[in-house]
Coordinates of C-alpha atoms in Angstrom, one line a residue:
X1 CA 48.6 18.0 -0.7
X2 CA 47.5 14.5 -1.1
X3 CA 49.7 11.3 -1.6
X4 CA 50.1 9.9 -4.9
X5 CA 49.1 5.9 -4.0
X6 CA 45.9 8.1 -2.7
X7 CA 44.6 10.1 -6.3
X8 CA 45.5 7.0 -8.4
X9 CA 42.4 5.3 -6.3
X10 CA 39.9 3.8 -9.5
X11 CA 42.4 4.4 -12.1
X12 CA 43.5 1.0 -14.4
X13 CA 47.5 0.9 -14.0
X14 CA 49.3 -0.8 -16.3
X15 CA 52.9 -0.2 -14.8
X16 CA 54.8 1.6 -11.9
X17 CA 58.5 3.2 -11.7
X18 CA 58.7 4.4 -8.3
X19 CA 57.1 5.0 -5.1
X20 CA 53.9 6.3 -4.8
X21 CA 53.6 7.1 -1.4
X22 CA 54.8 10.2 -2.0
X23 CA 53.1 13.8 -1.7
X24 CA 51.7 15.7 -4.8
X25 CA 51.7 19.6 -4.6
X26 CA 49.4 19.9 -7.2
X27 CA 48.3 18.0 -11.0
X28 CA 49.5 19.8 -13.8
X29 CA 49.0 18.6 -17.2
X30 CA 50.7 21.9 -18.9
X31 CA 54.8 21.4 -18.6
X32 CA 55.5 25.2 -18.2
X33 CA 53.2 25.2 -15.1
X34 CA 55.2 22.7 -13.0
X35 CA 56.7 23.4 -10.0
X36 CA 58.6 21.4 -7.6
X37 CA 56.7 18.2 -6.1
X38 CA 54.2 18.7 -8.9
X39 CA 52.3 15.6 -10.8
X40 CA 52.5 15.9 -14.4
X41 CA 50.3 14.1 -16.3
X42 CA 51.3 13.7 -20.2
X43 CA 48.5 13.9 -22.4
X44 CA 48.1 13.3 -26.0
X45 CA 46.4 16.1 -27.4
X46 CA 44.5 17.5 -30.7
X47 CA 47.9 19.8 -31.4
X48 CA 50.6 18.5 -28.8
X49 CA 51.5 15.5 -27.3
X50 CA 52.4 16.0 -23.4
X51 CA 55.0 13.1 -23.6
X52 CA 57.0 15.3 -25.6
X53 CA 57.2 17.5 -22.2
X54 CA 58.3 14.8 -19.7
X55 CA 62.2 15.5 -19.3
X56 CA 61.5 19.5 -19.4
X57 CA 58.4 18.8 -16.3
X58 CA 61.4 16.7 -14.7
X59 CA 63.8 19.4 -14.6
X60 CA 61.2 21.8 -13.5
X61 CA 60.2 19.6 -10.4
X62 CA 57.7 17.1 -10.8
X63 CA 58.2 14.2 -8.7
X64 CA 55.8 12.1 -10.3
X65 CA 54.7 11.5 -14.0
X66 CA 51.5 10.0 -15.4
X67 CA 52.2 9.3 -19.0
X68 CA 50.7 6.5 -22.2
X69 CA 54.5 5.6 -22.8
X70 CA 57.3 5.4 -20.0
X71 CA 60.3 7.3 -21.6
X72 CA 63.7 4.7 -22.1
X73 CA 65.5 8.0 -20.0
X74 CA 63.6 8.3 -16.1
X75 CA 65.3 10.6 -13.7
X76 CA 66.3 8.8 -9.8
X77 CA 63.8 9.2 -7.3
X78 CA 60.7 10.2 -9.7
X79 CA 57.4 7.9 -10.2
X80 CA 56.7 7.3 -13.3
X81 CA 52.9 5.5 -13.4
X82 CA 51.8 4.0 -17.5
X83 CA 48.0 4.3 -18.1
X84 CA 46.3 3.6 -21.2
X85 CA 44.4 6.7 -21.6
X86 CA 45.8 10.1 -19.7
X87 CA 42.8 12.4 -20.6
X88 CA 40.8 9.4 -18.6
X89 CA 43.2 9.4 -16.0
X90 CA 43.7 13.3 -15.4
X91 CA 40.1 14.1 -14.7
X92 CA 40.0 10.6 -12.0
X93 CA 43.2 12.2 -10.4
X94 CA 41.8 15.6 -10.4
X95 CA 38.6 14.4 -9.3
X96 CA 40.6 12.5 -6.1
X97 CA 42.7 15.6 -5.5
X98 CA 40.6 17.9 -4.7
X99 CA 38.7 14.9 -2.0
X100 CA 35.5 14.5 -5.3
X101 CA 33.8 17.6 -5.0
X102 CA 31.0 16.9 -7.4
X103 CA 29.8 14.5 -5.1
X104 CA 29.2 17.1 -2.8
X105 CA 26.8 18.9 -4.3
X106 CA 23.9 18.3 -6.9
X107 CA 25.8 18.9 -10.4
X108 CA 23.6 18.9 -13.5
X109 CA 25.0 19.3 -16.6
X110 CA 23.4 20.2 -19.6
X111 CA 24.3 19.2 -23.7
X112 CA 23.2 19.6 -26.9
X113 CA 23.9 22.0 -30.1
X114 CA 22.2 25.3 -28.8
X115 CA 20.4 26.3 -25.6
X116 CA 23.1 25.3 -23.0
X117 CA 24.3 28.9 -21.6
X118 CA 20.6 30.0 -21.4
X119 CA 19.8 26.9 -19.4
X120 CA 22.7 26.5 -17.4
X121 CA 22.8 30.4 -16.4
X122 CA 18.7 30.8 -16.1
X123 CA 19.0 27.8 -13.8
X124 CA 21.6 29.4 -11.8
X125 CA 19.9 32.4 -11.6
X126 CA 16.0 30.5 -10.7
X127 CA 18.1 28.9 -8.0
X128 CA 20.1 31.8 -6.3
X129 CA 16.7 33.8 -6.3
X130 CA 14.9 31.1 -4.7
X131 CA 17.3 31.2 -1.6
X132 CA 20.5 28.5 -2.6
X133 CA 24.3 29.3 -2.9
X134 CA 24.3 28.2 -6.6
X135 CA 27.4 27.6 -8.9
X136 CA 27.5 27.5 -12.6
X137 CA 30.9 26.5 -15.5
X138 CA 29.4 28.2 -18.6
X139 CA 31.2 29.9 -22.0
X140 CA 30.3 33.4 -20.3
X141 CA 31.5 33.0 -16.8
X142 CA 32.3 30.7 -14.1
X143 CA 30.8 31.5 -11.0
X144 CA 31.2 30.6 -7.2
X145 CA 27.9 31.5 -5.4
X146 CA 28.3 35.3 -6.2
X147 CA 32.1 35.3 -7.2
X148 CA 33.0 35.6 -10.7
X149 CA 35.7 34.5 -13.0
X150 CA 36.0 34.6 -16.8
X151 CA 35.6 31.5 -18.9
X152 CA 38.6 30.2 -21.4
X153 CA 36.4 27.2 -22.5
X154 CA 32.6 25.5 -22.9
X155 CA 33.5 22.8 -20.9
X156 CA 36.6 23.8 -18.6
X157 CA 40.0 21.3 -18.4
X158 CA 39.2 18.9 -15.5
X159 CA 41.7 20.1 -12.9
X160 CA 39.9 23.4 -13.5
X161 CA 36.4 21.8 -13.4
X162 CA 37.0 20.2 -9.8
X163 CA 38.9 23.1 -8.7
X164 CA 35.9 25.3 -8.8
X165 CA 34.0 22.6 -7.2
X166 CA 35.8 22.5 -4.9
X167 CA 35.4 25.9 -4.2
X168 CA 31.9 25.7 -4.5
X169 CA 32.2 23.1 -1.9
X170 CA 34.2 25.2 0.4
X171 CA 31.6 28.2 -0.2
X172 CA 28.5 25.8 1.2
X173 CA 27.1 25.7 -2.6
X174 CA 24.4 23.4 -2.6
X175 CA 23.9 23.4 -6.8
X176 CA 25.9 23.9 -9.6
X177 CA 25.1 23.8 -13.4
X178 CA 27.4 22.8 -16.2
X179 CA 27.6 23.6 -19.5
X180 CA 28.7 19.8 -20.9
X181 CA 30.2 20.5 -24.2
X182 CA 31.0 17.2 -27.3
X183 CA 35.1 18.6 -26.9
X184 CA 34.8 18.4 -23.2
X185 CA 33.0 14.6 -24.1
X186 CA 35.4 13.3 -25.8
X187 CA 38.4 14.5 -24.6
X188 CA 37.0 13.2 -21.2
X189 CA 37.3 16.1 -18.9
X190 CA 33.9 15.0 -17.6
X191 CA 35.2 11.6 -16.4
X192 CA 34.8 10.8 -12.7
X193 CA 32.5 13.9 -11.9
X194 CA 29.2 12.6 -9.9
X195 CA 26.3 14.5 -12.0
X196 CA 22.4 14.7 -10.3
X197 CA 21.3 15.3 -13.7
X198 CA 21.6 15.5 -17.3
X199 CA 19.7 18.1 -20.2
X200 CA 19.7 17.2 -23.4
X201 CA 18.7 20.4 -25.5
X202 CA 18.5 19.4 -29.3
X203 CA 21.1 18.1 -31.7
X204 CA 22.0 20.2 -35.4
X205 CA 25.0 21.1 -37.8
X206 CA 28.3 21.7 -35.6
X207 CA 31.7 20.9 -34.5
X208 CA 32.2 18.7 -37.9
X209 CA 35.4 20.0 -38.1
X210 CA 36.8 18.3 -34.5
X211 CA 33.8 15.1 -35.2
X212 CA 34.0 14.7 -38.7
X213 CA 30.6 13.1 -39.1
X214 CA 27.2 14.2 -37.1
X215 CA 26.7 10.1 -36.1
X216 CA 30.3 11.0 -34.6
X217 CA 29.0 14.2 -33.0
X218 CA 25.8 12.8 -31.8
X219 CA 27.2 9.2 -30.4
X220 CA 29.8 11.6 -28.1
X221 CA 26.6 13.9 -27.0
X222 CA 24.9 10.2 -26.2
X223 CA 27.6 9.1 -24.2
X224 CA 27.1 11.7 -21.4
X225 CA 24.0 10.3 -20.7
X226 CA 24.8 7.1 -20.8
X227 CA 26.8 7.6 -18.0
X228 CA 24.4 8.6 -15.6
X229 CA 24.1 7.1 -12.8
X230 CA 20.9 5.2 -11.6
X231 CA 20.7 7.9 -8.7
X232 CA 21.0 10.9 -11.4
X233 CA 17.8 12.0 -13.8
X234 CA 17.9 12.7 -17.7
X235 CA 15.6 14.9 -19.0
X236 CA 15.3 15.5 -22.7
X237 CA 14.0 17.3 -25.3
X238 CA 11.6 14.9 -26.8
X239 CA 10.3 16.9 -30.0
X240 CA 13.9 17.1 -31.1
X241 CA 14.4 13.9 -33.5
X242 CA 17.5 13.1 -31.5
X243 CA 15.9 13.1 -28.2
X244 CA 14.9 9.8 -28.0
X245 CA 18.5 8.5 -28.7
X246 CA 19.9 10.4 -26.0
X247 CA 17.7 8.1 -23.5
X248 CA 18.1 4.9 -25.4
X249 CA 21.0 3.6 -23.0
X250 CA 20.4 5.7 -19.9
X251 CA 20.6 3.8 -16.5
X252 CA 19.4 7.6 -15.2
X253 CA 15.4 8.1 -14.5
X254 CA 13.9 9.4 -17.7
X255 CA 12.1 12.7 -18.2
X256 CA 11.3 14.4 -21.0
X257 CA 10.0 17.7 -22.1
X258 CA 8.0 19.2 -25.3
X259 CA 6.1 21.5 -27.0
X260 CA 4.4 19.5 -29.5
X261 CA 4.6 16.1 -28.2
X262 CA 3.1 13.7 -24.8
X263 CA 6.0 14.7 -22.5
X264 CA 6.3 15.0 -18.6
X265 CA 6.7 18.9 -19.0
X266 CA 4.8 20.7 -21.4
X267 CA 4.1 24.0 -22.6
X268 CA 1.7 26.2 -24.9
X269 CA 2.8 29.5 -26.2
X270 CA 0.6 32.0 -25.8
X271 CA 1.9 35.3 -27.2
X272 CA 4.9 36.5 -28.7
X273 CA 6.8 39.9 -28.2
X274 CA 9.7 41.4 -28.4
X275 CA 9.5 42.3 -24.9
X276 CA 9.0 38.5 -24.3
X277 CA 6.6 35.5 -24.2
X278 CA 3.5 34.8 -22.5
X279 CA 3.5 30.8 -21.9
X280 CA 0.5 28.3 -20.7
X281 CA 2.4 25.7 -18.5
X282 CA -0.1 23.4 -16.6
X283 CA -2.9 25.6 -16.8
X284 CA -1.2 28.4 -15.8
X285 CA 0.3 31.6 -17.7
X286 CA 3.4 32.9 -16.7
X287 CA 5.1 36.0 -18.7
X288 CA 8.6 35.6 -19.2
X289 CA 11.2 38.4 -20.9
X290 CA 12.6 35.4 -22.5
X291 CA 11.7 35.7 -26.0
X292 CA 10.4 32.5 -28.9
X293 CA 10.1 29.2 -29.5
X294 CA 13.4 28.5 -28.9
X295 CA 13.5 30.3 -25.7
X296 CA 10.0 28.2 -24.6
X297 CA 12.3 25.3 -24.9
X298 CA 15.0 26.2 -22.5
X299 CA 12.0 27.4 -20.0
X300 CA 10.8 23.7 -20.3
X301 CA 14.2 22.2 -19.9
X302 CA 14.5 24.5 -16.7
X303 CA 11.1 24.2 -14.8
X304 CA 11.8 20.1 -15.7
X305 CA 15.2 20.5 -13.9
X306 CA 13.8 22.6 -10.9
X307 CA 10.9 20.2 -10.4
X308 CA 13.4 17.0 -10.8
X309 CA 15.8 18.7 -8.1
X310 CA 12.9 19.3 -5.9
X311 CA 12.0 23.3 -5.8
X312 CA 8.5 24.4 -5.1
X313 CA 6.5 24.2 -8.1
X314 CA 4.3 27.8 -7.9
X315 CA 7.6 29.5 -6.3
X316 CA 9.5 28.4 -9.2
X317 CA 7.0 29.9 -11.7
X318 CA 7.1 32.8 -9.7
X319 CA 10.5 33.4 -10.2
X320 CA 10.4 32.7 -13.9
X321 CA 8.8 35.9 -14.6
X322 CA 11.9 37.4 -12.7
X323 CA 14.4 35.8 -15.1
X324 CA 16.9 38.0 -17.4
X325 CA 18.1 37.2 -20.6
X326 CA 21.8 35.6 -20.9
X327 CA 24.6 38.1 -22.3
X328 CA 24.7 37.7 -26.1
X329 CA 21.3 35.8 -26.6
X330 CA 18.6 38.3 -28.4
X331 CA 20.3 40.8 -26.7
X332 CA 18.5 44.1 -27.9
X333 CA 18.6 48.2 -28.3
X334 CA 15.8 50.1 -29.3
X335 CA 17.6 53.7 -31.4
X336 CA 15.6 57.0 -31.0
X337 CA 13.8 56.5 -34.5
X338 CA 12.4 53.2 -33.3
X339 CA 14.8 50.4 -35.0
X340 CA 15.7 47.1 -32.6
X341 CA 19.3 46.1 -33.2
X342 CA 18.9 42.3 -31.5
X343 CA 22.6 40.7 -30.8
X344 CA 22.2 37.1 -30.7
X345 CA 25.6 34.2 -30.9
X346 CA 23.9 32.3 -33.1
X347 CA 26.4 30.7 -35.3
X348 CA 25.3 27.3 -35.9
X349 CA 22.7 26.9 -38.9
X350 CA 19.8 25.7 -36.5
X351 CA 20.6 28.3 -34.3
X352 CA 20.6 31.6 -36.9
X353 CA 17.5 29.7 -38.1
X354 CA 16.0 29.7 -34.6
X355 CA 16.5 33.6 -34.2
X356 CA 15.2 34.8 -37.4
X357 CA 12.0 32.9 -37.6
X358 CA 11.5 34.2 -34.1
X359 CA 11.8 37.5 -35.5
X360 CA 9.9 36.7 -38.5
X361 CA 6.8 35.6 -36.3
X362 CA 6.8 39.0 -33.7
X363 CA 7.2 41.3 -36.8
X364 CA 4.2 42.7 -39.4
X365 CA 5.6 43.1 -42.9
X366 CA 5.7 46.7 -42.7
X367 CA 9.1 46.2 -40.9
X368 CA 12.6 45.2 -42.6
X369 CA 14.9 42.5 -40.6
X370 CA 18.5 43.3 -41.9
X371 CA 20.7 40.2 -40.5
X372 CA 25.1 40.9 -40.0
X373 CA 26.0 37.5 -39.9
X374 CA 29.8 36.2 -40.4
X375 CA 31.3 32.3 -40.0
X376 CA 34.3 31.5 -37.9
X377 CA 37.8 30.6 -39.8
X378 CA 39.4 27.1 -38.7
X379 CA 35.9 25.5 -37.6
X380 CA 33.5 23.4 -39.2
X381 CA 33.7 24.6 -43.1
X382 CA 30.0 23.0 -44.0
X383 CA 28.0 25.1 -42.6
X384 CA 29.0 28.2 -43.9
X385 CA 27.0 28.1 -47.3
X386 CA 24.1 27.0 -44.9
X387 CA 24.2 30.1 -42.9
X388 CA 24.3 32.4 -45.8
X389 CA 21.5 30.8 -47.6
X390 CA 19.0 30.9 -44.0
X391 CA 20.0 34.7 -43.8
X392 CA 19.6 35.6 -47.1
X393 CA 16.7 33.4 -47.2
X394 CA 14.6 34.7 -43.9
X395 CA 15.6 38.6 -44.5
X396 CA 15.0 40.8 -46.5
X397 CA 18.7 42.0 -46.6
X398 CA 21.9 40.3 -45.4
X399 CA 25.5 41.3 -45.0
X400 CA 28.1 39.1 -45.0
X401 CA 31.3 39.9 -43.1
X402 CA 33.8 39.0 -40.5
X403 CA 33.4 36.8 -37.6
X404 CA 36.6 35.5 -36.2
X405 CA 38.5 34.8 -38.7
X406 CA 41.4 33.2 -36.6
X407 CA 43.9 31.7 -39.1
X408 CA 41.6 31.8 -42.0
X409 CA 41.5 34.0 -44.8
X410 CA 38.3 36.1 -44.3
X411 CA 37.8 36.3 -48.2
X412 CA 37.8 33.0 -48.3
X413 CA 35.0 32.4 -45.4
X414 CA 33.1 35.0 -47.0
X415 CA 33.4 33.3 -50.7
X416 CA 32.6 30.2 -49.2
X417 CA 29.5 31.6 -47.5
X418 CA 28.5 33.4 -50.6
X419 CA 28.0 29.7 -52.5
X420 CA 25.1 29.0 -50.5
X421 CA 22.8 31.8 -51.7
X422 CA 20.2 30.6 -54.3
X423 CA 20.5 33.1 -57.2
X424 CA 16.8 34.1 -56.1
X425 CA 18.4 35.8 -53.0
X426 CA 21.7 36.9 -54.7
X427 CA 20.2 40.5 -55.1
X428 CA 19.1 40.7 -51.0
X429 CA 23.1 40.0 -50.4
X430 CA 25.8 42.4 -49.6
X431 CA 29.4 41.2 -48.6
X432 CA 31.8 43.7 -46.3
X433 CA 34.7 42.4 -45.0
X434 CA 35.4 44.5 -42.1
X435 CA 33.1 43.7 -39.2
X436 CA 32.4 47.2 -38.0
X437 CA 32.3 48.9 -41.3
X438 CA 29.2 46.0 -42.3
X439 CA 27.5 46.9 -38.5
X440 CA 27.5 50.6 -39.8
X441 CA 26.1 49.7 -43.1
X442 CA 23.3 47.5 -41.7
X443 CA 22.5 51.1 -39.5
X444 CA 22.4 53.3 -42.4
X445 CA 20.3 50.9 -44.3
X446 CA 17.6 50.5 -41.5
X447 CA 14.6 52.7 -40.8
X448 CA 12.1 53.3 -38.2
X449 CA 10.2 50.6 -37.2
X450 CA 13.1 48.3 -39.0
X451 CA 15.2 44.9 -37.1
X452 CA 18.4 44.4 -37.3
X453 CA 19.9 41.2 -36.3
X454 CA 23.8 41.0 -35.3
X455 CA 24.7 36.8 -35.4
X456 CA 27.6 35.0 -34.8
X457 CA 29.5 36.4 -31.3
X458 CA 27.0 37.4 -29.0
X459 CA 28.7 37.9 -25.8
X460 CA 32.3 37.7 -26.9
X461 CA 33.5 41.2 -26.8
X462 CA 36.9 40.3 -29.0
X463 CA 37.6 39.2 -32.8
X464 CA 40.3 36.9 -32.9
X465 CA 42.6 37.4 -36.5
X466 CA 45.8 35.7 -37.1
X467 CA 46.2 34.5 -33.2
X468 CA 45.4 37.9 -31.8
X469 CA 42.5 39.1 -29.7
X470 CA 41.5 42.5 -31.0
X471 CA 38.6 44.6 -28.6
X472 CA 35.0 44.1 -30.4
X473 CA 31.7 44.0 -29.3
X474 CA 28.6 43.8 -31.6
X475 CA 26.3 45.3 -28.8
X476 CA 28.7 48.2 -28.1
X477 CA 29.7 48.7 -31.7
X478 CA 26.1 49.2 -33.2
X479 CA 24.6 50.9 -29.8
X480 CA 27.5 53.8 -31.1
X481 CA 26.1 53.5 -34.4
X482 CA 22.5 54.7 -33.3
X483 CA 23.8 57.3 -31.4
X484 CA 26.2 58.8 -34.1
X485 CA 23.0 58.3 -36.4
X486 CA 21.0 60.6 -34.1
X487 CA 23.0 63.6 -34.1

């Protein structure tokens, strides 16, 4: 319980109805979950606007409302406080709720198109294995030192977000890493969070759907960083063409990282497998079961970040060797007869790209890579020819099919996708609506020695049609495959 006058500390008020010496239970920005002495803050949303909510989270209980526009009808003896922007505000109040946990701990977050689960959760992993009570806010899982919750978003809601930090707090965590996503940006969840650290992975083709333009997309990404502190570092991915921009207006200490250009951390492949990738890194080679380019990247990003936070250099490359590959990226099963079914959540155009030219590089010709790749329904629309056209482009068969179509008509994804196929490829391109009817196909098509690439949901283990989460895993579904095929 903290007084209201006390979680309003650093936000702009433009008018108060009330008292605010008065105690808050808890912040609540969701009107069914109020409960009596309860802040409510009204927020203006993609979908709903929270003002709409007032009276109901009156009747309910709460004693105090934060809100854009004070309502003509205000109940006796609640405080009503007007602020300009409420998303601003709710993540400051949350932030002075819970007594500023991030400042408590060293928080690094990490942004960017692809590459932020892998980073945040190998750097949560390098950390807890080198002797620290670690956090980390990802898409796959929140975690509190060793206790686990299930993730809802990227980039969680900010009462959420300090919440678990405070937990983390409580627990005696001395590090947490964040998964920063350009919603959680923009619709400020981030705001008043005290970050050691920023990543900046690389910048490609998503989210135009919510940005509308990639300046849009990329400007958001930038203003993370540009709100580092001067006692925070910002360490970015130089050989991306974006890299450079992230830095531009950075009061944080700049560090970069690269494989192909003068950075502060570099790196040489080696060797590439498909049981993982031997690297060069100052001299010295270090295996890892991380596997491609891509992969070498998010190795740099961490060993940049571990270095920056101050961990032992040769125990760190120690433990690098240790690391495990993240649920849902190039996830793989090797069936009886010798074909590798990789599972990978690839569904941005860079990122499908990414995963198949790995795979293109590890494998001889002999082999055939057979790619299941599907777009999601009420999301970016553009980059569904694009997908189409790299799988059909960079395998030598591809199936289109079902991802989660949500509200969408799936024929319609799937006609969409098919208009980016050159009519070179059109012969290399089956379309099969149903999901797990396409995953069979791709099995009975394959043989030994043959890939098979699964794109689009990685670790989800759901498909969500017409509002509904139905059970479906890619990595379950085609393991069953190979084993009905061996009987």
């Amino acid at each position: 319980m903290k007084q209201l006058k006390d979680i309003l500390y650093k936000v702009p008020v433009d008018a108060v109805y009330g008292d605010t010496a008065i105690p808050v239970f808890q912040v609540v920005f969701d009107s069914r979950k109020v409960k009596k002495g309860d802040l409510f803050v009204a927020q203006k949303g993609v979908t709903v606007d929270g003002h709409l909510y007032i009276e109901r989270a009156v009747e309910l209980g709460a004693a105090s409302v934060i809100c854009e526009s004070i309502p003509e009808k205000r109940k006796e003896g609640v405080t009503y406080v007007q602020v300009e922007d409420s998303n601003t505000t709710l993540a400051i109040v949350a932030s002075n709720f819970y007594d500023n946990p991030s400042s408590k701990l060293s928080l690094v977050g990490v942004t960017g198109t692809n590459g932020k689960t892998t980073i945040a959760s190998l750097l949560y992993q390098l950390f807890q294995k080198a002797g620290y009570k670690t956090g980390l806010l990802s898409t796959v899982k929140i975690v509190v030192d060793r206790k686990e919750y299930p993730a809802t978003h990227t980039t969680p809601d900010s009462v959420s977000i300090n919440h678990y930090l405070n937990e983390m707090v409580e627990a005696g965590v001395d590090y947490c890493f964040m998964e920063v996503s350009s919603h959680g940006i923009h619709q400020k969840r981030t705001e008043g969070l005290d970050f050691s650290g920023g990543i900046f992975t690389n910048l490609s083709h998503d989210h135009l759907d919510y940005h509308k333009t990639f300046a849009e997309y990329r400007d958001v990404k930038k203003s993370f960083f540009d709100s580092l502190s001067k006692k925070a570092f910002m360490l970015s991915n130089i050989d991306d063409k974006n890299g450079s921009i992230m830095m531009q207006n950075t009061k944080a200490k700049k560090r970069t990282y690269a494989l192909k250009t003068l950075a502060d951390y570099k790196a040489k492949i080696i060797e590439k497998r498909f049981s993982g990738t031997l690297l060069s890194i100052d001299g010295i080679e270090v295996w890892t079961k991380l596997i491609g380019t891509f992969n070498a990247y998010n190795l740099l990003a961490i060993i940049g970040t571990a270095n920056e936070l101050g961990l032992d250099k040769f125990e760190m490359l120690t433990i690098l060797s240790e690391l495990e590959s993240v649920s849902g990226r190039f996830q793989y099963v090797v069936s009886e007869n010798g074909v590798t079914a990789i599972v990978d959540y690839a569904h941005t155009p860079d990122a499908l790209k990414n995963v198949l030219e790995t795979i293109n590089d590890i494998r001889t010709d002999n082999e055939k890579l057979i790619t299941v790749v599907g777009c999601g329904g009420d999301r970016d629309k553009t980059k569904r020819p694009k997908m189409a056209h790299i799988a059909s482009q960079l395998s030598n068969q591809a199936i289109f099919t079902s991802d989660n179509p949500r509200t969408e008509d799936p024929e319609i994804i799937l006609n969409e996708m098919e208009a980016g196929v050159s009519p070179e490829n059109y012969k290399k391109t089956l379309t099969i609506l149903d999901r797990r009817q396409a995953i069979k196909t791709a099995c009975k098509f394959s043989e030994r020695g043959d890939i098979l690439l699964i794109a689009g949901k990685g670790h989800e283990t759901y498909q969500e049609i017409n509002g509904e989460r139905f059970h479906f895993d890619d990595l379950e579904e085609v393991t069953q495959c190979f084993n009905l095929l061996k009987k």
